Amino acid sequence: MAKLSNPQETIQVLQKHDFQFKKKFGQNFLIDSHVIEKIMEAAEIKKDDFVLEIGPGIGTMTQYLCEHAGQVLAVEIDSSLLPILQETLTPYDNVIVRQGDILKQDIHAIAREYNGGKPIKVVANLPYYITTPIIMGLFESHAPLANVTVMVQKEVAERMQAKPGTKEYGALSLAVQYYAKPYLAANVPPNCFMPRPTVGSAVIRLDCLERTPVEVEDERLMFRLIRASFNQRRKTLQNGIANSPELSFTKGDVAAALTNLGISETIRGEKLGLPEFAALSNELGRKAYHL
Ligand code: SAM
């Protein structure tokens, strides 16, 4: 069976099965072998790796994963792709295709069942409409993950890597950097996909940290504080937190906590890094606890 990673083979398979692209599933299939080679390299896939692929589409990247990895599980939501995958993956005996929504999968159970609970690798050309829920769902599952290598919108990759004080910096930067170390592997133009997306794309590898980089007593509180400060980006941190419907701290509480930490009361959230958010969360959390 010929590789699918070129426009001719892709069109042939799509026509044979009379496949119609579904916009609601974010279907932009890769048609460039160089980009897929780059993803294999970036993900550092080895023969003894178990790889979870999110959204295999017609199996273009899955074919490469089968050749590089020990075992592949590909989870695809669109049931009309299953007969196609059955055909395009025929030569490989180390792949299982599961029909389902990745957001509803138990990632822990997958690691346990297929990899004896050892860290798994995740690889995907993600459906862009649910990039953030997928990434956060993986991290928040606290399942054993070695790395997550994904194609995302270029500007999302920039936000994941952004440092405090830049315009790309926000809640996603802090959430990703709490769980992982991001590395940009490649920028990918729209002509590498069928149909072409309207935005540029990038491959980013997230190396999952064994230990979080900061000590935080209540993760949920820290992420609420982070969301509150970036929901109202132009406001001071004090106002953002005091106005949050998810939190019940007053401006005075926040001012006192910032003063205790030696941070200016008029600071904006976009200037604070993870260590400061963790310290603020611990400070405010203790106060709430003692009320
Ligand atoms: N991996 C293929 C490729 O690179 O050519 C397809 C990538 S395409 C950008 C995204 C794929 O994810 C589609 O096949 C789509 O049907 C699938 N998908 C969308 N939402 C999903 C979900 N919630 N769970 C699993 N797969 C999903």
mmCIF file of C-alpha atoms and ligand atoms in Angstrom:
data_model
loop_
_atom_site.group_PDB
_atom_site.id
_atom_site.type_symbol
_atom_site.label_atom_id
_atom_site.label_comp_id
_atom_site.label_asym_id
_atom_site.label_seq_id
_atom_site.Cartn_x
_atom_site.Cartn_y
_atom_site.Cartn_z
ATOM 1 C CA MET A 1 0.000 0.000 0.000
ATOM 2 C CA ALA A 2 1.382 3.391 -1.030
ATOM 3 C CA LYS A 3 1.912 6.070 1.606
ATOM 4 C CA LEU A 4 -0.931 8.605 1.824
ATOM 5 C CA SER A 5 1.324 11.579 2.481
ATOM 6 C CA ASN A 6 0.893 13.263 -0.901
ATOM 7 C CA PRO A 7 -2.074 14.973 -2.614
ATOM 8 C CA GLN A 8 -2.583 12.266 -5.303
ATOM 9 C CA GLU A 9 -2.923 9.301 -2.904
ATOM 10 C CA THR A 10 -5.074 11.330 -0.513
ATOM 11 C CA ILE A 11 -7.494 12.403 -3.283
ATOM 12 C CA GLN A 12 -7.678 8.836 -4.570
ATOM 13 C CA VAL A 13 -8.644 7.425 -1.171
ATOM 14 C CA LEU A 14 -11.133 10.221 -0.479
ATOM 15 C CA GLN A 15 -12.828 9.747 -3.862
ATOM 16 C CA LYS A 16 -12.907 5.986 -3.613
ATOM 17 C CA HIS A 17 -14.829 6.246 -0.341
ATOM 18 C CA ASP A 18 -16.816 9.303 -1.392
ATOM 19 C CA PHE A 19 -15.601 11.056 1.767
ATOM 20 C CA GLN A 20 -16.915 14.548 2.556
ATOM 21 C CA PHE A 21 -14.810 16.744 4.898
ATOM 22 C CA LYS A 22 -16.604 17.755 8.081
ATOM 23 C CA LYS A 23 -15.762 21.245 9.211
ATOM 24 C CA LYS A 24 -17.262 20.624 12.663
ATOM 25 C CA PHE A 25 -14.512 18.037 13.321
ATOM 26 C CA GLY A 26 -11.673 20.344 12.240
ATOM 27 C CA GLN A 27 -10.633 18.051 9.393
ATOM 28 C CA ASN A 28 -7.492 19.272 7.620
ATOM 29 C CA PHE A 29 -5.495 16.251 6.514
ATOM 30 C CA LEU A 30 -1.720 16.331 6.113
ATOM 31 C CA ILE A 31 -0.460 15.808 2.546
ATOM 32 C CA ASP A 32 3.260 16.453 3.022
ATOM 33 C CA SER A 33 5.709 13.666 3.885
ATOM 34 C CA HIS A 34 8.448 16.083 5.033
ATOM 35 C CA VAL A 35 6.178 17.560 7.678
ATOM 36 C CA ILE A 36 5.290 14.097 8.988
ATOM 37 C CA GLU A 37 8.971 13.068 9.106
ATOM 38 C CA LYS A 38 9.603 16.242 11.090
ATOM 39 C CA ILE A 39 6.858 15.320 13.559
ATOM 40 C CA MET A 40 8.324 11.787 14.009
ATOM 41 C CA GLU A 41 11.730 13.330 14.689
ATOM 42 C CA ALA A 42 10.345 15.940 17.091
ATOM 43 C CA ALA A 43 8.343 13.351 19.051
ATOM 44 C CA GLU A 44 11.442 11.135 19.345
ATOM 45 C CA ILE A 45 9.361 8.025 18.661
ATOM 46 C CA LYS A 46 11.251 4.791 19.332
ATOM 47 C CA LYS A 47 10.504 1.132 18.694
ATOM 48 C CA ASP A 48 9.492 0.466 22.283
ATOM 49 C CA ASP A 49 7.128 3.443 22.554
ATOM 50 C CA PHE A 50 3.389 3.268 22.927
ATOM 51 C CA VAL A 51 1.812 6.184 21.071
ATOM 52 C CA LEU A 52 -1.682 7.583 21.429
ATOM 53 C CA GLU A 53 -2.714 9.383 18.247
ATOM 54 C CA ILE A 54 -5.623 11.805 18.489
ATOM 55 C CA GLY A 55 -7.695 12.064 15.283
ATOM 56 C CA PRO A 56 -5.954 9.833 12.709
ATOM 57 C CA GLY A 57 -8.156 11.085 9.839
ATOM 58 C CA ILE A 58 -7.511 8.730 6.914
ATOM 59 C CA GLY A 59 -4.360 7.408 8.629
ATOM 60 C CA THR A 60 -1.689 9.504 6.917
ATOM 61 C CA MET A 61 0.440 10.102 10.002
ATOM 62 C CA THR A 62 -0.681 6.813 11.574
ATOM 63 C CA GLN A 63 1.226 4.929 8.849
ATOM 64 C CA TYR A 64 4.461 6.628 9.941
ATOM 65 C CA LEU A 65 3.688 6.114 13.638
ATOM 66 C CA CYS A 66 3.205 2.384 13.015
ATOM 67 C CA GLU A 67 6.618 2.234 11.368
ATOM 68 C CA HIS A 68 8.414 4.143 14.139
ATOM 69 C CA ALA A 69 6.644 3.027 17.338
ATOM 70 C CA GLY A 70 6.015 -0.297 19.070
ATOM 71 C CA GLN A 71 2.258 0.078 19.423
ATOM 72 C CA VAL A 72 -0.242 2.758 18.345
ATOM 73 C CA LEU A 73 -3.755 3.497 19.561
ATOM 74 C CA ALA A 74 -5.598 5.940 17.291
ATOM 75 C CA VAL A 75 -8.801 7.557 18.597
ATOM 76 C CA GLU A 76 -11.073 9.008 15.903
ATOM 77 C CA ILE A 77 -14.468 10.625 16.472
ATOM 78 C CA ASP A 78 -15.752 10.450 12.884
ATOM 79 C CA SER A 79 -17.185 6.977 12.310
ATOM 80 C CA SER A 80 -17.227 7.482 8.527
ATOM 81 C CA LEU A 81 -13.400 7.330 8.633
ATOM 82 C CA LEU A 82 -13.289 3.856 10.141
ATOM 83 C CA PRO A 83 -13.691 1.858 6.892
ATOM 84 C CA ILE A 84 -11.008 4.048 5.324
ATOM 85 C CA LEU A 85 -8.617 3.483 8.224
ATOM 86 C CA GLN A 86 -9.241 -0.229 8.069
ATOM 87 C CA GLU A 87 -8.021 -0.167 4.482
ATOM 88 C CA THR A 88 -5.114 2.301 4.770
ATOM 89 C CA LEU A 89 -3.700 0.625 7.885
ATOM 90 C CA THR A 90 -4.005 -2.952 6.581
ATOM 91 C CA PRO A 91 -0.233 -3.487 6.337
ATOM 92 C CA TYR A 92 0.308 -2.736 10.042
ATOM 93 C CA ASP A 93 -0.356 -5.155 12.882
ATOM 94 C CA ASN A 94 0.663 -2.804 15.699
ATOM 95 C CA VAL A 95 -2.261 -0.385 15.532
ATOM 96 C CA ILE A 96 -5.680 -0.302 17.173
ATOM 97 C CA VAL A 97 -8.286 2.170 15.966
ATOM 98 C CA ARG A 98 -10.906 3.204 18.497
ATOM 99 C CA GLN A 99 -13.946 5.218 17.539
ATOM 100 C CA GLY A 100 -14.678 7.880 20.140
ATOM 101 C CA ASP A 101 -14.255 11.395 21.449
ATOM 102 C CA ILE A 102 -10.773 11.956 22.880
ATOM 103 C CA LEU A 103 -12.240 14.219 25.558
ATOM 104 C CA LYS A 104 -14.164 11.242 26.935
ATOM 105 C CA GLN A 105 -11.291 8.747 27.013
ATOM 106 C CA ASP A 106 -9.698 7.629 30.267
ATOM 107 C CA ILE A 107 -6.037 8.355 29.522
ATOM 108 C CA HIS A 108 -4.893 6.647 32.739
ATOM 109 C CA ALA A 109 -6.695 3.467 31.712
ATOM 110 C CA ILE A 110 -5.114 3.637 28.243
ATOM 111 C CA ALA A 111 -1.608 3.915 29.736
ATOM 112 C CA ARG A 112 -2.357 1.093 32.131
ATOM 113 C CA GLU A 113 -3.948 -1.219 29.591
ATOM 114 C CA TYR A 114 -1.490 -0.747 26.731
ATOM 115 C CA ASN A 115 1.746 0.348 28.386
ATOM 116 C CA GLY A 116 1.744 -1.215 31.851
ATOM 117 C CA GLY A 117 1.194 2.234 33.388
ATOM 118 C CA LYS A 118 4.500 3.577 31.984
ATOM 119 C CA PRO A 119 4.588 7.056 30.392
ATOM 120 C CA ILE A 120 3.031 7.183 26.932
ATOM 121 C CA LYS A 121 3.664 9.556 24.031
ATOM 122 C CA VAL A 122 0.846 11.517 22.433
ATOM 123 C CA VAL A 123 1.054 12.679 18.827
ATOM 124 C CA ALA A 124 -1.598 14.583 16.882
ATOM 125 C CA ASN A 125 -2.437 16.958 14.125
ATOM 126 C CA LEU A 126 -5.102 18.422 16.369
ATOM 127 C CA PRO A 127 -8.588 19.517 15.408
ATOM 128 C CA TYR A 128 -8.108 23.251 16.068
ATOM 129 C CA TYR A 129 -11.592 23.850 17.485
ATOM 130 C CA ILE A 130 -10.731 21.928 20.680
ATOM 131 C CA THR A 131 -6.955 22.346 21.001
ATOM 132 C CA THR A 132 -7.023 23.792 24.525
ATOM 133 C CA PRO A 133 -9.556 21.332 26.035
ATOM 134 C CA ILE A 134 -7.571 18.411 24.591
ATOM 135 C CA ILE A 135 -4.190 19.602 25.901
ATOM 136 C CA MET A 136 -5.564 20.573 29.308
ATOM 137 C CA GLY A 137 -7.571 17.354 29.520
ATOM 138 C CA LEU A 138 -4.378 15.348 28.966
ATOM 139 C CA PHE A 139 -2.430 17.251 31.617
ATOM 140 C CA GLU A 140 -5.227 17.443 34.169
ATOM 141 C CA SER A 141 -5.822 13.705 33.899
ATOM 142 C CA HIS A 142 -2.409 13.356 35.615
ATOM 143 C CA ALA A 143 -1.933 10.235 33.478
ATOM 144 C CA PRO A 144 1.686 9.157 32.856
ATOM 145 C CA LEU A 145 2.821 11.154 29.807
ATOM 146 C CA ALA A 146 6.351 11.373 28.403
ATOM 147 C CA ASN A 147 5.690 14.003 25.773
ATOM 148 C CA VAL A 148 2.873 15.460 23.708
ATOM 149 C CA THR A 149 3.782 16.478 20.157
ATOM 150 C CA VAL A 150 1.046 18.358 18.385
ATOM 151 C CA MET A 151 0.257 20.421 15.327
ATOM 152 C CA VAL A 152 -1.610 23.515 16.449
ATOM 153 C CA GLN A 153 -2.386 26.984 15.128
ATOM 154 C CA LYS A 154 0.826 28.984 14.978
ATOM 155 C CA GLU A 155 -0.485 31.620 17.366
ATOM 156 C CA VAL A 156 -1.514 28.948 19.879
ATOM 157 C CA ALA A 157 2.035 27.524 19.792
ATOM 158 C CA GLU A 158 3.322 31.052 20.474
ATOM 159 C CA ARG A 159 0.947 31.435 23.418
ATOM 160 C CA MET A 160 2.073 28.106 24.888
ATOM 161 C CA GLN A 161 5.692 29.244 24.915
ATOM 162 C CA ALA A 162 5.149 32.889 25.870
ATOM 163 C CA LYS A 163 6.940 34.517 28.793
ATOM 164 C CA PRO A 164 5.519 37.155 31.203
ATOM 165 C CA GLY A 165 5.161 40.676 29.846
ATOM 166 C CA THR A 166 4.656 39.662 26.185
ATOM 167 C CA LYS A 167 1.372 40.116 24.340
ATOM 168 C CA GLU A 168 1.026 36.354 23.725
ATOM 169 C CA TYR A 169 1.339 35.589 27.446
ATOM 170 C CA GLY A 170 -1.832 34.374 29.132
ATOM 171 C CA ALA A 171 -3.644 31.622 31.000
ATOM 172 C CA LEU A 172 -2.657 29.006 28.398
ATOM 173 C CA SER A 173 1.071 29.858 28.760
ATOM 174 C CA LEU A 174 0.895 29.387 32.521
ATOM 175 C CA ALA A 175 -1.168 26.206 32.341
ATOM 176 C CA VAL A 176 1.125 24.559 29.775
ATOM 177 C CA GLN A 177 4.312 25.654 31.536
ATOM 178 C CA TYR A 178 3.029 24.331 34.859
ATOM 179 C CA TYR A 179 2.906 20.826 33.402
ATOM 180 C CA ALA A 180 5.500 20.815 30.621
ATOM 181 C CA LYS A 181 8.445 22.392 28.861
ATOM 182 C CA PRO A 182 7.475 23.471 25.337
ATOM 183 C CA TYR A 183 9.754 23.236 22.268
ATOM 184 C CA LEU A 184 8.777 24.622 18.884
ATOM 185 C CA ALA A 185 9.724 21.999 16.270
ATOM 186 C CA ALA A 186 8.490 23.491 12.979
ATOM 187 C CA ASN A 187 6.297 26.088 11.345
ATOM 188 C CA VAL A 188 3.952 24.560 8.776
ATOM 189 C CA PRO A 189 2.250 26.536 5.972
ATOM 190 C CA PRO A 190 -1.408 25.974 4.888
ATOM 191 C CA ASN A 191 -0.430 24.217 1.631
ATOM 192 C CA CYS A 192 0.676 21.127 3.581
ATOM 193 C CA PHE A 193 -2.980 20.302 4.357
ATOM 194 C CA MET A 194 -6.107 19.318 2.481
ATOM 195 C CA PRO A 195 -8.303 21.346 2.656
ATOM 196 C CA ARG A 196 -6.007 24.290 3.425
ATOM 197 C CA PRO A 197 -6.628 25.960 6.779
ATOM 198 C CA THR A 198 -6.933 29.749 6.821
ATOM 199 C CA VAL A 199 -4.203 30.064 9.467
ATOM 200 C CA GLY A 200 -0.540 29.086 9.762
ATOM 201 C CA SER A 201 0.310 26.031 11.870
ATOM 202 C CA ALA A 202 3.188 24.883 14.034
ATOM 203 C CA VAL A 203 4.433 21.643 15.567
ATOM 204 C CA ILE A 204 5.169 21.939 19.246
ATOM 205 C CA ARG A 205 6.530 19.291 21.599
ATOM 206 C CA LEU A 206 5.561 19.486 25.255
ATOM 207 C CA ASP A 207 7.952 17.546 27.482
ATOM 208 C CA CYS A 208 5.928 16.605 30.524
ATOM 209 C CA LEU A 209 7.568 17.486 33.836
ATOM 210 C CA GLU A 210 7.939 14.809 36.479
ATOM 211 C CA ARG A 211 7.469 17.432 39.153
ATOM 212 C CA THR A 212 5.611 20.699 38.808
ATOM 213 C CA PRO A 213 8.039 23.670 38.730
ATOM 214 C CA VAL A 214 6.367 25.425 41.688
ATOM 215 C CA GLU A 215 4.887 24.282 44.993
ATOM 216 C CA VAL A 216 1.225 25.131 45.100
ATOM 217 C CA GLU A 217 -1.150 24.064 47.851
ATOM 218 C CA ASP A 218 -4.383 24.337 45.851
ATOM 219 C CA GLU A 219 -4.002 23.990 42.059
ATOM 220 C CA ARG A 220 -7.650 24.798 41.459
ATOM 221 C CA LEU A 221 -7.367 28.086 43.294
ATOM 222 C CA MET A 222 -4.180 29.023 41.421
ATOM 223 C CA PHE A 223 -5.813 28.408 38.042
ATOM 224 C CA ARG A 224 -8.903 30.387 39.087
ATOM 225 C CA LEU A 225 -6.661 33.296 40.031
ATOM 226 C CA ILE A 226 -4.846 32.987 36.703
ATOM 227 C CA ARG A 227 -8.111 32.929 34.731
ATOM 228 C CA ALA A 228 -9.442 35.886 36.689
ATOM 229 C CA SER A 229 -6.355 38.003 36.019
ATOM 230 C CA PHE A 230 -6.340 37.323 32.268
ATOM 231 C CA ASN A 231 -10.123 37.596 31.787
ATOM 232 C CA GLN A 232 -9.729 41.258 32.523
ATOM 233 C CA ARG A 233 -6.349 41.823 31.035
ATOM 234 C CA ARG A 234 -6.402 45.602 31.150
ATOM 235 C CA LYS A 235 -7.353 45.738 34.810
ATOM 236 C CA THR A 236 -4.999 45.456 37.733
ATOM 237 C CA LEU A 237 -4.677 42.030 39.325
ATOM 238 C CA GLN A 238 -6.609 43.347 42.358
ATOM 239 C CA ASN A 239 -9.619 44.325 40.249
ATOM 240 C CA GLY A 240 -9.499 41.211 38.059
ATOM 241 C CA ILE A 241 -9.576 38.897 41.076
ATOM 242 C CA ALA A 242 -12.144 40.957 43.021
ATOM 243 C CA ASN A 243 -14.479 40.967 39.983
ATOM 244 C CA SER A 244 -14.228 37.215 39.330
ATOM 245 C CA PRO A 245 -17.492 35.298 39.784
ATOM 246 C CA GLU A 246 -15.382 32.192 40.580
ATOM 247 C CA LEU A 247 -13.663 33.805 43.598
ATOM 248 C CA SER A 248 -14.728 35.701 46.698
ATOM 249 C CA PHE A 249 -11.638 37.762 47.578
ATOM 250 C CA THR A 250 -11.937 41.538 48.057
ATOM 251 C CA LYS A 251 -9.538 44.091 46.603
ATOM 252 C CA GLY A 252 -8.223 44.531 50.156
ATOM 253 C CA ASP A 253 -7.458 40.798 50.460
ATOM 254 C CA VAL A 254 -5.480 40.837 47.222
ATOM 255 C CA ALA A 255 -3.666 44.053 48.114
ATOM 256 C CA ALA A 256 -2.628 42.613 51.476
ATOM 257 C CA ALA A 257 -1.422 39.371 49.905
ATOM 258 C CA LEU A 258 0.598 41.247 47.268
ATOM 259 C CA THR A 259 2.152 43.488 49.918
ATOM 260 C CA ASN A 260 3.129 40.442 51.983
ATOM 261 C CA LEU A 261 4.841 39.035 48.905
ATOM 262 C CA GLY A 262 6.646 42.311 48.180
ATOM 263 C CA ILE A 263 4.741 42.839 44.914
ATOM 264 C CA SER A 264 3.250 46.195 43.901
ATOM 265 C CA GLU A 265 -0.484 46.457 44.640
ATOM 266 C CA THR A 266 -1.128 47.935 41.199
ATOM 267 C CA ILE A 267 0.542 45.128 39.222
ATOM 268 C CA ARG A 268 -1.259 43.515 36.280
ATOM 269 C CA GLY A 269 -1.487 39.754 35.974
ATOM 270 C CA GLU A 270 0.424 39.725 32.681
ATOM 271 C CA LYS A 271 3.599 40.704 34.580
ATOM 272 C CA LEU A 272 3.483 37.745 36.977
ATOM 273 C CA GLY A 273 5.195 34.414 36.340
ATOM 274 C CA LEU A 274 4.273 30.980 37.700
ATOM 275 C CA PRO A 275 6.260 31.395 40.965
ATOM 276 C CA GLU A 276 4.370 34.609 41.759
ATOM 277 C CA PHE A 277 0.962 33.098 40.945
ATOM 278 C CA ALA A 278 1.802 30.068 43.089
ATOM 279 C CA ALA A 279 2.900 32.309 45.989
ATOM 280 C CA LEU A 280 -0.214 34.475 45.653
ATOM 281 C CA SER A 281 -2.419 31.401 45.557
ATOM 282 C CA ASN A 282 -0.779 29.971 48.682
ATOM 283 C CA GLU A 283 -1.089 33.322 50.467
ATOM 284 C CA LEU A 284 -4.767 33.843 49.577
ATOM 285 C CA GLY A 285 -5.580 30.166 50.123
ATOM 286 C CA ARG A 286 -4.277 30.310 53.678
ATOM 287 C CA LYS A 287 -6.335 33.390 54.353
ATOM 288 C CA ALA A 288 -9.515 31.750 53.018
ATOM 289 C CA TYR A 289 -8.776 28.665 55.094
ATOM 290 C CA HIS A 290 -8.494 30.669 58.306
ATOM 291 C CA LEU A 291 -11.751 32.563 57.761
HETATM 292 N N1 SAM B 1 -4.201 13.034 11.645
HETATM 293 C C1 SAM B 1 -4.865 13.339 10.379
HETATM 294 C C2 SAM B 1 -3.898 14.020 9.458
HETATM 295 O O1 SAM B 1 -2.948 14.621 9.975
HETATM 296 O O2 SAM B 1 -4.084 13.993 8.267
HETATM 297 C C3 SAM B 1 -6.117 14.175 10.587
HETATM 298 C C4 SAM B 1 -5.951 15.481 11.345
HETATM 299 S S1 SAM B 1 -7.382 16.507 11.369
HETATM 300 C C5 SAM B 1 -6.651 18.095 11.669
HETATM 301 C C6 SAM B 1 -8.134 16.198 12.947
HETATM 302 C C7 SAM B 1 -8.754 14.823 13.123
HETATM 303 O O3 SAM B 1 -9.303 14.724 14.451
HETATM 304 C C8 SAM B 1 -9.915 14.518 12.181
HETATM 305 O O4 SAM B 1 -9.767 13.242 11.667
HETATM 306 C C9 SAM B 1 -11.159 14.623 13.063
HETATM 307 O O5 SAM B 1 -12.245 13.840 12.603
HETATM 308 C C10 SAM B 1 -10.599 14.147 14.388
HETATM 309 N N2 SAM B 1 -11.337 14.652 15.582
HETATM 310 C C11 SAM B 1 -12.005 15.812 15.721
HETATM 311 N N3 SAM B 1 -12.508 15.929 16.964
HETATM 312 C C12 SAM B 1 -12.145 14.802 17.639
HETATM 313 C C13 SAM B 1 -12.385 14.318 18.959
HETATM 314 N N4 SAM B 1 -13.082 15.027 19.851
HETATM 315 N N5 SAM B 1 -11.877 13.105 19.308
HETATM 316 C C14 SAM B 1 -11.161 12.367 18.411
HETATM 317 N N6 SAM B 1 -10.911 12.777 17.146
HETATM 318 C C15 SAM B 1 -11.386 13.967 16.756
#
